[in-house]
Amino acid sequence: VQLQASGGGLVQTGGSLRLSCRASGRAFGSYAWGLFRQAPGKEREFVAAVTWREGRRTYADSVRGRFTISRDAAENTVSLQMNGLKPEDSAIYYCAADQGKKTHYIVSDYRRYDYWGQGTLVTVSS
């Protein structure tokens, strides 16, 4: 299974970007997808997650109200709509998917996830 992320780029403060992450490979089943980010010199940070079957969404406090995560089961794709971007949102964004075997970890815990995308860079200029 491979996760391919796209949609990063450079945007001014207050602007918007839409990230997409698509799964390819063998027949894929997942319980949850997550988006994480990592800025230079900082630790990986949870951004948002969505459960595949119920569509239940979870957000970090820092992005709630500005970012929206969604999934398209037919396309095996998860998207993150980012509005009201701030310079502190600048980071490499990674998508991740689980196999539903480590559900003892909550969706905001990176240890839950089995597959990771290559990351896409988001830069927000002030």
mmCIF file of N, CA and C in Angstrom:
data_model
loop_
_atom_site.group_PDB
_atom_site.id
_atom_site.type_symbol
_atom_site.label_atom_id
_atom_site.label_comp_id
_atom_site.label_asym_id
_atom_site.label_seq_id
_atom_site.Cartn_x
_atom_site.Cartn_y
_atom_site.Cartn_z
ATOM 1 N N VAL A 1 0.837 -1.183 0.000
ATOM 2 C CA VAL A 1 0.000 0.000 0.000
ATOM 3 C C VAL A 1 0.879 1.243 0.000
ATOM 4 N N GLN A 2 0.565 2.161 -0.871
ATOM 5 C CA GLN A 2 1.294 3.426 -0.929
ATOM 6 C C GLN A 2 0.320 4.581 -0.777
ATOM 7 N N LEU A 3 0.766 5.588 -0.042
ATOM 8 C CA LEU A 3 -0.025 6.793 0.124
ATOM 9 C C LEU A 3 0.676 7.925 -0.621
ATOM 10 N N GLN A 4 -0.053 8.565 -1.485
ATOM 11 C CA GLN A 4 0.514 9.646 -2.296
ATOM 12 C C GLN A 4 -0.170 10.950 -1.926
ATOM 13 N N ALA A 5 0.630 11.869 -1.403
ATOM 14 C CA ALA A 5 0.096 13.172 -0.994
ATOM 15 C C ALA A 5 0.363 14.215 -2.062
ATOM 16 N N SER A 6 -0.536 15.167 -2.163
ATOM 17 C CA SER A 6 -0.379 16.262 -3.118
ATOM 18 C C SER A 6 -1.113 17.486 -2.598
ATOM 19 N N GLY A 7 -0.805 18.632 -3.203
ATOM 20 C CA GLY A 7 -1.553 19.839 -2.890
ATOM 21 C C GLY A 7 -0.837 20.858 -2.049
ATOM 22 N N GLY A 8 0.376 20.576 -1.621
ATOM 23 C CA GLY A 8 1.104 21.570 -0.854
ATOM 24 C C GLY A 8 1.544 22.724 -1.738
ATOM 25 N N GLY A 9 2.104 23.752 -1.107
ATOM 26 C CA GLY A 9 2.574 24.890 -1.871
ATOM 27 C C GLY A 9 2.815 26.092 -0.999
ATOM 28 N N LEU A 10 2.981 27.233 -1.657
ATOM 29 C CA LEU A 10 3.240 28.502 -0.984
ATOM 30 C C LEU A 10 1.985 29.361 -1.055
ATOM 31 N N VAL A 11 1.605 29.915 0.085
ATOM 32 C CA VAL A 11 0.407 30.746 0.132
ATOM 33 C C VAL A 11 0.625 31.859 1.151
ATOM 34 N N GLN A 12 -0.058 32.954 0.970
ATOM 35 C CA GLN A 12 0.051 34.057 1.922
ATOM 36 C C GLN A 12 -0.848 33.818 3.135
ATOM 37 N N THR A 13 -0.537 34.516 4.194
ATOM 38 C CA THR A 13 -1.364 34.440 5.403
ATOM 39 C C THR A 13 -2.824 34.731 5.065
ATOM 40 N N GLY A 14 -3.701 33.887 5.580
ATOM 41 C CA GLY A 14 -5.119 34.021 5.312
ATOM 42 C C GLY A 14 -5.590 33.249 4.108
ATOM 43 N N GLY A 15 -4.672 32.711 3.356
ATOM 44 C CA GLY A 15 -5.009 31.968 2.155
ATOM 45 C C GLY A 15 -5.462 30.552 2.447
ATOM 46 N N SER A 16 -5.705 29.799 1.379
ATOM 47 C CA SER A 16 -6.217 28.432 1.486
ATOM 48 C C SER A 16 -5.420 27.478 0.618
ATOM 49 N N LEU A 17 -5.374 26.257 1.066
ATOM 50 C CA LEU A 17 -4.801 25.158 0.292
ATOM 51 C C LEU A 17 -5.637 23.915 0.558
ATOM 52 N N ARG A 18 -5.589 22.997 -0.390
ATOM 53 C CA ARG A 18 -6.276 21.716 -0.219
ATOM 54 C C ARG A 18 -5.285 20.592 -0.451
ATOM 55 N N LEU A 19 -5.070 19.797 0.572
ATOM 56 C CA LEU A 19 -4.203 18.636 0.475
ATOM 57 C C LEU A 19 -5.042 17.407 0.187
ATOM 58 N N SER A 20 -4.471 16.513 -0.626
ATOM 59 C CA SER A 20 -5.132 15.242 -0.892
ATOM 60 C C SER A 20 -4.146 14.115 -0.667
ATOM 61 N N CYS A 21 -4.675 12.986 -0.263
ATOM 62 C CA CYS A 21 -3.848 11.812 -0.025
ATOM 63 C C CYS A 21 -4.605 10.611 -0.570
ATOM 64 N N ARG A 22 -3.955 9.874 -1.456
ATOM 65 C CA ARG A 22 -4.614 8.758 -2.117
ATOM 66 C C ARG A 22 -3.862 7.473 -1.836
ATOM 67 N N ALA A 23 -4.601 6.427 -1.564
ATOM 68 C CA ALA A 23 -4.013 5.122 -1.320
ATOM 69 C C ALA A 23 -4.056 4.297 -2.598
ATOM 70 N N SER A 24 -2.983 3.600 -2.857
ATOM 71 C CA SER A 24 -2.927 2.710 -4.021
ATOM 72 C C SER A 24 -2.234 1.420 -3.617
ATOM 73 N N GLY A 25 -2.366 0.426 -4.426
ATOM 74 C CA GLY A 25 -1.752 -0.852 -4.131
ATOM 75 C C GLY A 25 -2.801 -1.919 -3.979
ATOM 76 N N ARG A 26 -2.552 -2.824 -3.080
ATOM 77 C CA ARG A 26 -3.478 -3.936 -2.897
ATOM 78 C C ARG A 26 -4.782 -3.420 -2.300
ATOM 79 N N ALA A 27 -5.779 -4.261 -2.319
ATOM 80 C CA ALA A 27 -7.069 -3.897 -1.736
ATOM 81 C C ALA A 27 -6.852 -3.320 -0.352
ATOM 82 N N PHE A 28 -7.387 -2.190 -0.134
ATOM 83 C CA PHE A 28 -7.047 -1.403 1.044
ATOM 84 C C PHE A 28 -8.246 -1.237 1.955
ATOM 85 N N GLY A 29 -8.064 -1.584 3.200
ATOM 86 C CA GLY A 29 -9.106 -1.327 4.178
ATOM 87 C C GLY A 29 -8.492 -0.658 5.375
ATOM 88 N N SER A 30 -9.122 0.366 5.834
ATOM 89 C CA SER A 30 -8.554 1.134 6.932
ATOM 90 C C SER A 30 -9.656 1.565 7.879
ATOM 91 N N TYR A 31 -9.299 1.707 9.116
ATOM 92 C CA TYR A 31 -10.246 2.225 10.087
ATOM 93 C C TYR A 31 -10.166 3.737 10.200
ATOM 94 N N ALA A 32 -8.954 4.280 10.148
ATOM 95 C CA ALA A 32 -8.792 5.716 10.303
ATOM 96 C C ALA A 32 -7.645 6.229 9.447
ATOM 97 N N TRP A 33 -7.791 7.463 9.041
ATOM 98 C CA TRP A 33 -6.727 8.192 8.353
ATOM 99 C C TRP A 33 -6.382 9.412 9.212
ATOM 100 N N GLY A 34 -5.108 9.739 9.207
ATOM 101 C CA GLY A 34 -4.665 10.896 9.965
ATOM 102 C C GLY A 34 -3.781 11.812 9.138
ATOM 103 N N LEU A 35 -3.796 13.085 9.502
ATOM 104 C CA LEU A 35 -2.871 14.058 8.931
ATOM 105 C C LEU A 35 -1.998 14.590 10.058
ATOM 106 N N PHE A 36 -0.709 14.566 9.833
ATOM 107 C CA PHE A 36 0.261 15.075 10.789
ATOM 108 C C PHE A 36 1.141 16.101 10.075
ATOM 109 N N ARG A 37 1.842 16.890 10.850
ATOM 110 C CA ARG A 37 2.766 17.846 10.253
ATOM 111 C C ARG A 37 4.008 17.976 11.117
ATOM 112 N N GLN A 38 5.075 18.382 10.466
ATOM 113 C CA GLN A 38 6.324 18.581 11.189
ATOM 114 C C GLN A 38 7.035 19.785 10.612
ATOM 115 N N ALA A 39 7.269 20.762 11.456
ATOM 116 C CA ALA A 39 8.016 21.953 11.079
ATOM 117 C C ALA A 39 9.481 21.751 11.436
ATOM 118 N N PRO A 40 10.380 22.467 10.791
ATOM 119 C CA PRO A 40 11.810 22.323 11.087
ATOM 120 C C PRO A 40 12.106 22.543 12.567
ATOM 121 N N GLY A 41 12.819 21.604 13.155
ATOM 122 C CA GLY A 41 13.204 21.724 14.548
ATOM 123 C C GLY A 41 12.119 21.399 15.547
ATOM 124 N N LYS A 42 10.976 20.959 15.045
ATOM 125 C CA LYS A 42 9.867 20.638 15.940
ATOM 126 C C LYS A 42 9.468 19.180 15.794
ATOM 127 N N GLU A 43 8.733 18.704 16.770
ATOM 128 C CA GLU A 43 8.268 17.332 16.712
ATOM 129 C C GLU A 43 7.047 17.211 15.801
ATOM 130 N N ARG A 44 6.808 15.996 15.367
ATOM 131 C CA ARG A 44 5.622 15.715 14.575
ATOM 132 C C ARG A 44 4.372 16.047 15.386
ATOM 133 N N GLU A 45 3.423 16.646 14.725
ATOM 134 C CA GLU A 45 2.235 17.152 15.409
ATOM 135 C C GLU A 45 0.978 16.644 14.698
ATOM 136 N N PHE A 46 0.027 16.215 15.482
ATOM 137 C CA PHE A 46 -1.264 15.783 14.943
ATOM 138 C C PHE A 46 -2.025 16.990 14.422
ATOM 139 N N VAL A 47 -2.707 16.807 13.277
ATOM 140 C CA VAL A 47 -3.510 17.874 12.693
ATOM 141 C C VAL A 47 -4.992 17.496 12.679
ATOM 142 N N ALA A 48 -5.291 16.366 12.053
ATOM 143 C CA ALA A 48 -6.695 15.961 11.927
ATOM 144 C C ALA A 48 -6.756 14.477 11.596
ATOM 145 N N ALA A 49 -7.913 13.877 11.832
ATOM 146 C CA ALA A 49 -8.126 12.472 11.508
ATOM 147 C C ALA A 49 -9.593 12.247 11.186
ATOM 148 N N VAL A 50 -9.838 11.199 10.422
ATOM 149 C CA VAL A 50 -11.214 10.827 10.110
ATOM 150 C C VAL A 50 -11.306 9.304 10.097
ATOM 151 N N THR A 51 -12.365 8.772 10.699
ATOM 152 C CA THR A 51 -12.582 7.337 10.645
ATOM 153 C C THR A 51 -13.274 7.005 9.329
ATOM 154 N N TRP A 52 -12.854 5.891 8.761
ATOM 155 C CA TRP A 52 -13.265 5.608 7.395
ATOM 156 C C TRP A 52 -14.747 5.274 7.287
ATOM 157 N N ARG A 53 -15.247 4.460 8.202
ATOM 158 C CA ARG A 53 -16.622 3.993 8.083
ATOM 159 C C ARG A 53 -17.623 5.030 8.568
ATOM 160 N N GLU A 54 -17.371 5.606 9.752
ATOM 161 C CA GLU A 54 -18.348 6.534 10.317
ATOM 162 C C GLU A 54 -18.125 7.978 9.864
ATOM 163 N N GLY A 55 -16.922 8.262 9.395
ATOM 164 C CA GLY A 55 -16.621 9.634 9.023
ATOM 165 C C GLY A 55 -16.462 10.555 10.208
ATOM 166 N N ARG A 56 -16.133 9.993 11.360
ATOM 167 C CA ARG A 56 -15.965 10.807 12.565
ATOM 168 C C ARG A 56 -14.647 11.566 12.477
ATOM 169 N N ARG A 57 -14.720 12.861 12.715
ATOM 170 C CA ARG A 57 -13.560 13.736 12.535
ATOM 171 C C ARG A 57 -13.010 14.205 13.867
ATOM 172 N N THR A 58 -11.713 14.315 13.920
ATOM 173 C CA THR A 58 -11.003 14.810 15.092
ATOM 174 C C THR A 58 -9.995 15.852 14.621
ATOM 175 N N TYR A 59 -9.893 16.937 15.381
ATOM 176 C CA TYR A 59 -8.984 18.024 14.998
ATOM 177 C C TYR A 59 -8.120 18.439 16.177
ATOM 178 N N ALA A 60 -6.923 18.884 15.845
ATOM 179 C CA ALA A 60 -6.099 19.544 16.850
ATOM 180 C C ALA A 60 -6.717 20.903 17.153
ATOM 181 N N ASP A 61 -6.536 21.350 18.387
ATOM 182 C CA ASP A 61 -7.103 22.644 18.782
ATOM 183 C C ASP A 61 -6.588 23.775 17.888
ATOM 184 N N SER A 62 -5.356 23.651 17.458
ATOM 185 C CA SER A 62 -4.732 24.720 16.690
ATOM 186 C C SER A 62 -5.337 24.907 15.294
ATOM 187 N N VAL A 63 -6.075 23.909 14.798
ATOM 188 C CA VAL A 63 -6.619 24.015 13.441
ATOM 189 C C VAL A 63 -8.141 23.949 13.414
ATOM 190 N N ARG A 64 -8.738 23.611 14.538
ATOM 191 C CA ARG A 64 -10.198 23.462 14.560
ATOM 192 C C ARG A 64 -10.870 24.767 14.148
ATOM 193 N N GLY A 65 -11.838 24.644 13.255
ATOM 194 C CA GLY A 65 -12.539 25.816 12.750
ATOM 195 C C GLY A 65 -11.918 26.385 11.485
ATOM 196 N N ARG A 66 -10.707 25.984 11.186
ATOM 197 C CA ARG A 66 -10.031 26.466 9.973
ATOM 198 C C ARG A 66 -9.809 25.348 8.963
ATOM 199 N N PHE A 67 -9.546 24.147 9.458
ATOM 200 C CA PHE A 67 -9.263 23.008 8.594
ATOM 201 C C PHE A 67 -10.464 22.051 8.614
ATOM 202 N N THR A 68 -10.672 21.378 7.471
ATOM 203 C CA THR A 68 -11.724 20.374 7.378
ATOM 204 C C THR A 68 -11.173 19.147 6.678
ATOM 205 N N ILE A 69 -11.313 18.011 7.331
ATOM 206 C CA ILE A 69 -10.866 16.754 6.746
ATOM 207 C C ILE A 69 -12.078 16.008 6.203
ATOM 208 N N SER A 70 -11.885 15.347 5.063
ATOM 209 C CA SER A 70 -12.968 14.591 4.460
ATOM 210 C C SER A 70 -12.389 13.364 3.771
ATOM 211 N N ARG A 71 -13.266 12.381 3.512
ATOM 212 C CA ARG A 71 -12.793 11.195 2.821
ATOM 213 C C ARG A 71 -13.729 10.824 1.702
ATOM 214 N N ASP A 72 -13.148 10.185 0.681
ATOM 215 C CA ASP A 72 -13.899 9.701 -0.472
ATOM 216 C C ASP A 72 -13.587 8.213 -0.602
ATOM 217 N N ALA A 73 -14.518 7.406 -0.155
ATOM 218 C CA ALA A 73 -14.272 5.972 -0.135
ATOM 219 C C ALA A 73 -14.091 5.404 -1.534
ATOM 220 N N ALA A 74 -14.833 5.909 -2.484
ATOM 221 C CA ALA A 74 -14.746 5.385 -3.851
ATOM 222 C C ALA A 74 -13.370 5.621 -4.459
ATOM 223 N N GLU A 75 -12.740 6.719 -4.073
ATOM 224 C CA GLU A 75 -11.432 7.078 -4.616
ATOM 225 C C GLU A 75 -10.289 6.729 -3.681
ATOM 226 N N ASN A 76 -10.594 6.165 -2.523
ATOM 227 C CA ASN A 76 -9.563 5.865 -1.518
ATOM 228 C C ASN A 76 -8.717 7.104 -1.238
ATOM 229 N N THR A 77 -9.404 8.208 -1.032
ATOM 230 C CA THR A 77 -8.716 9.489 -0.882
ATOM 231 C C THR A 77 -9.217 10.229 0.345
ATOM 232 N N VAL A 78 -8.284 10.873 1.007
ATOM 233 C CA VAL A 78 -8.610 11.772 2.106
ATOM 234 C C VAL A 78 -8.119 13.165 1.729
ATOM 235 N N SER A 79 -8.898 14.163 2.048
ATOM 236 C CA SER A 79 -8.521 15.535 1.729
ATOM 237 C C SER A 79 -8.552 16.395 2.976
ATOM 238 N N LEU A 80 -7.721 17.408 2.970
ATOM 239 C CA LEU A 80 -7.683 18.378 4.061
ATOM 240 C C LEU A 80 -7.805 19.764 3.456
ATOM 241 N N GLN A 81 -8.930 20.404 3.681
ATOM 242 C CA GLN A 81 -9.128 21.774 3.244
ATOM 243 C C GLN A 81 -8.629 22.698 4.329
ATOM 244 N N MET A 82 -7.665 23.530 3.997
ATOM 245 C CA MET A 82 -7.036 24.416 4.963
ATOM 246 C C MET A 82 -7.365 25.856 4.598
ATOM 247 N N ASN A 83 -8.106 26.508 5.452
ATOM 248 C CA ASN A 83 -8.466 27.911 5.261
ATOM 249 C C ASN A 83 -7.862 28.757 6.374
ATOM 250 N N GLY A 84 -7.773 30.027 6.126
ATOM 251 C CA GLY A 84 -7.242 30.921 7.148
ATOM 252 C C GLY A 84 -5.838 30.545 7.578
ATOM 253 N N LEU A 85 -5.002 30.216 6.632
ATOM 254 C CA LEU A 85 -3.665 29.723 6.963
ATOM 255 C C LEU A 85 -2.822 30.797 7.644
ATOM 256 N N LYS A 86 -2.004 30.337 8.558
ATOM 257 C CA LYS A 86 -1.113 31.197 9.334
ATOM 258 C C LYS A 86 0.328 30.739 9.128
ATOM 259 N N PRO A 87 1.277 31.620 9.361
ATOM 260 C CA PRO A 87 2.684 31.201 9.220
ATOM 261 C C PRO A 87 3.028 29.982 10.078
ATOM 262 N N GLU A 88 2.418 29.858 11.228
ATOM 263 C CA GLU A 88 2.715 28.717 12.093
ATOM 264 C C GLU A 88 2.154 27.406 11.552
ATOM 265 N N ASP A 89 1.375 27.452 10.481
ATOM 266 C CA ASP A 89 0.915 26.235 9.822
ATOM 267 C C ASP A 89 1.955 25.682 8.855
ATOM 268 N N SER A 90 3.006 26.434 8.614
ATOM 269 C CA SER A 90 4.054 25.993 7.692
ATOM 270 C C SER A 90 4.728 24.741 8.230
ATOM 271 N N ALA A 91 4.786 23.718 7.389
ATOM 272 C CA ALA A 91 5.367 22.439 7.802
ATOM 273 C C ALA A 91 5.277 21.472 6.630
ATOM 274 N N ILE A 92 5.897 20.330 6.808
ATOM 275 C CA ILE A 92 5.657 19.211 5.905
ATOM 276 C C ILE A 92 4.471 18.442 6.472
ATOM 277 N N TYR A 93 3.498 18.224 5.639
ATOM 278 C CA TYR A 93 2.286 17.525 6.048
ATOM 279 C C TYR A 93 2.340 16.084 5.552
ATOM 280 N N TYR A 94 2.019 15.186 6.458
ATOM 281 C CA TYR A 94 2.042 13.767 6.153
ATOM 282 C C TYR A 94 0.659 13.165 6.370
ATOM 283 N N CYS A 95 0.272 12.298 5.453
ATOM 284 C CA CYS A 95 -0.953 11.540 5.675
ATOM 285 C C CYS A 95 -0.579 10.143 6.131
ATOM 286 N N ALA A 96 -1.468 9.542 6.845
ATOM 287 C CA ALA A 96 -1.228 8.219 7.400
ATOM 288 C C ALA A 96 -2.536 7.447 7.449
ATOM 289 N N ALA A 97 -2.414 6.141 7.357
ATOM 290 C CA ALA A 97 -3.591 5.284 7.442
ATOM 291 C C ALA A 97 -3.274 4.074 8.315
ATOM 292 N N ASP A 98 -4.294 3.581 8.987
ATOM 293 C CA ASP A 98 -4.062 2.420 9.848
ATOM 294 C C ASP A 98 -4.714 1.185 9.254
ATOM 295 N N GLN A 99 -4.436 0.062 9.875
ATOM 296 C CA GLN A 99 -5.066 -1.200 9.492
ATOM 297 C C GLN A 99 -6.126 -1.622 10.497
ATOM 298 N N GLY A 100 -6.378 -0.738 11.473
ATOM 299 C CA GLY A 100 -7.370 -1.084 12.479
ATOM 300 C C GLY A 100 -6.886 -2.079 13.492
ATOM 301 N N LYS A 101 -5.572 -2.300 13.577
ATOM 302 C CA LYS A 101 -5.032 -3.301 14.504
ATOM 303 C C LYS A 101 -4.437 -2.679 15.768
ATOM 304 N N LYS A 102 -4.333 -1.373 15.773
ATOM 305 C CA LYS A 102 -3.752 -0.686 16.929
ATOM 306 C C LYS A 102 -4.711 0.378 17.432
ATOM 307 N N THR A 103 -5.957 -0.027 17.549
ATOM 308 C CA THR A 103 -6.977 0.932 17.959
ATOM 309 C C THR A 103 -6.892 1.287 19.436
ATOM 310 N N HIS A 104 -5.952 0.653 20.167
ATOM 311 C CA HIS A 104 -5.733 1.082 21.548
ATOM 312 C C HIS A 104 -5.052 2.446 21.578
ATOM 313 N N TYR A 105 -4.462 2.848 20.466
ATOM 314 C CA TYR A 105 -3.955 4.210 20.337
ATOM 315 C C TYR A 105 -5.066 5.087 19.776
ATOM 316 N N ILE A 106 -5.189 6.271 20.319
ATOM 317 C CA ILE A 106 -6.208 7.183 19.791
ATOM 318 C C ILE A 106 -5.766 7.717 18.429
ATOM 319 N N VAL A 107 -6.703 8.272 17.694
ATOM 320 C CA VAL A 107 -6.415 8.676 16.308
ATOM 321 C C VAL A 107 -5.379 9.795 16.214
ATOM 322 N N SER A 108 -5.143 10.502 17.286
ATOM 323 C CA SER A 108 -4.152 11.577 17.264
ATOM 324 C C SER A 108 -2.749 11.103 17.607
ATOM 325 N N ASP A 109 -2.594 9.831 17.871
ATOM 326 C CA ASP A 109 -1.306 9.256 18.236
ATOM 327 C C ASP A 109 -0.661 8.633 17.002
ATOM 328 N N TYR A 110 0.504 9.083 16.621
ATOM 329 C CA TYR A 110 1.129 8.601 15.384
ATOM 330 C C TYR A 110 1.399 7.092 15.435
ATOM 331 N N ARG A 111 1.490 6.519 16.635
ATOM 332 C CA ARG A 111 1.797 5.090 16.756
ATOM 333 C C ARG A 111 0.654 4.206 16.266
ATOM 334 N N ARG A 112 -0.499 4.794 16.062
ATOM 335 C CA ARG A 112 -1.648 4.019 15.599
ATOM 336 C C ARG A 112 -1.491 3.593 14.148
ATOM 337 N N TYR A 113 -0.730 4.382 13.377
ATOM 338 C CA TYR A 113 -0.774 4.290 11.928
ATOM 339 C C TYR A 113 0.301 3.376 11.350
ATOM 340 N N ASP A 114 -0.093 2.669 10.283
ATOM 341 C CA ASP A 114 0.771 1.675 9.664
ATOM 342 C C ASP A 114 1.377 2.148 8.347
ATOM 343 N N TYR A 115 0.703 3.016 7.668
ATOM 344 C CA TYR A 115 1.167 3.489 6.365
ATOM 345 C C TYR A 115 1.306 5.004 6.404
ATOM 346 N N TRP A 116 2.370 5.471 5.775
ATOM 347 C CA TRP A 116 2.639 6.909 5.748
ATOM 348 C C TRP A 116 2.948 7.368 4.334
ATOM 349 N N GLY A 117 2.460 8.556 3.992
ATOM 350 C CA GLY A 117 2.809 9.169 2.726
ATOM 351 C C GLY A 117 4.153 9.859 2.802
ATOM 352 N N GLN A 118 4.607 10.375 1.680
ATOM 353 C CA GLN A 118 5.949 10.943 1.604
ATOM 354 C C GLN A 118 6.002 12.375 2.124
ATOM 355 N N GLY A 119 4.891 12.992 2.330
ATOM 356 C CA GLY A 119 4.867 14.356 2.841
ATOM 357 C C GLY A 119 4.776 15.379 1.726
ATOM 358 N N THR A 120 4.104 16.460 2.035
ATOM 359 C CA THR A 120 4.009 17.569 1.086
ATOM 360 C C THR A 120 4.211 18.871 1.863
ATOM 361 N N LEU A 121 4.981 19.788 1.283
ATOM 362 C CA LEU A 121 5.380 21.000 1.980
ATOM 363 C C LEU A 121 4.332 22.093 1.840
ATOM 364 N N VAL A 122 3.985 22.675 2.974
ATOM 365 C CA VAL A 122 3.095 23.837 3.011
ATOM 366 C C VAL A 122 3.882 24.994 3.616
ATOM 367 N N THR A 123 3.931 26.099 2.895
ATOM 368 C CA THR A 123 4.626 27.291 3.382
ATOM 369 C C THR A 123 3.663 28.461 3.347
ATOM 370 N N VAL A 124 3.506 29.097 4.498
ATOM 371 C CA VAL A 124 2.610 30.240 4.607
ATOM 372 C C VAL A 124 3.464 31.470 4.898
ATOM 373 N N SER A 125 3.429 32.421 3.983
ATOM 374 C CA SER A 125 4.243 33.629 4.147
ATOM 375 C C SER A 125 3.460 34.694 4.911
ATOM 376 N N SER A 126 4.193 35.468 5.694
ATOM 377 C CA SER A 126 3.541 36.520 6.498
ATOM 378 C C SER A 126 3.456 37.831 5.740
#
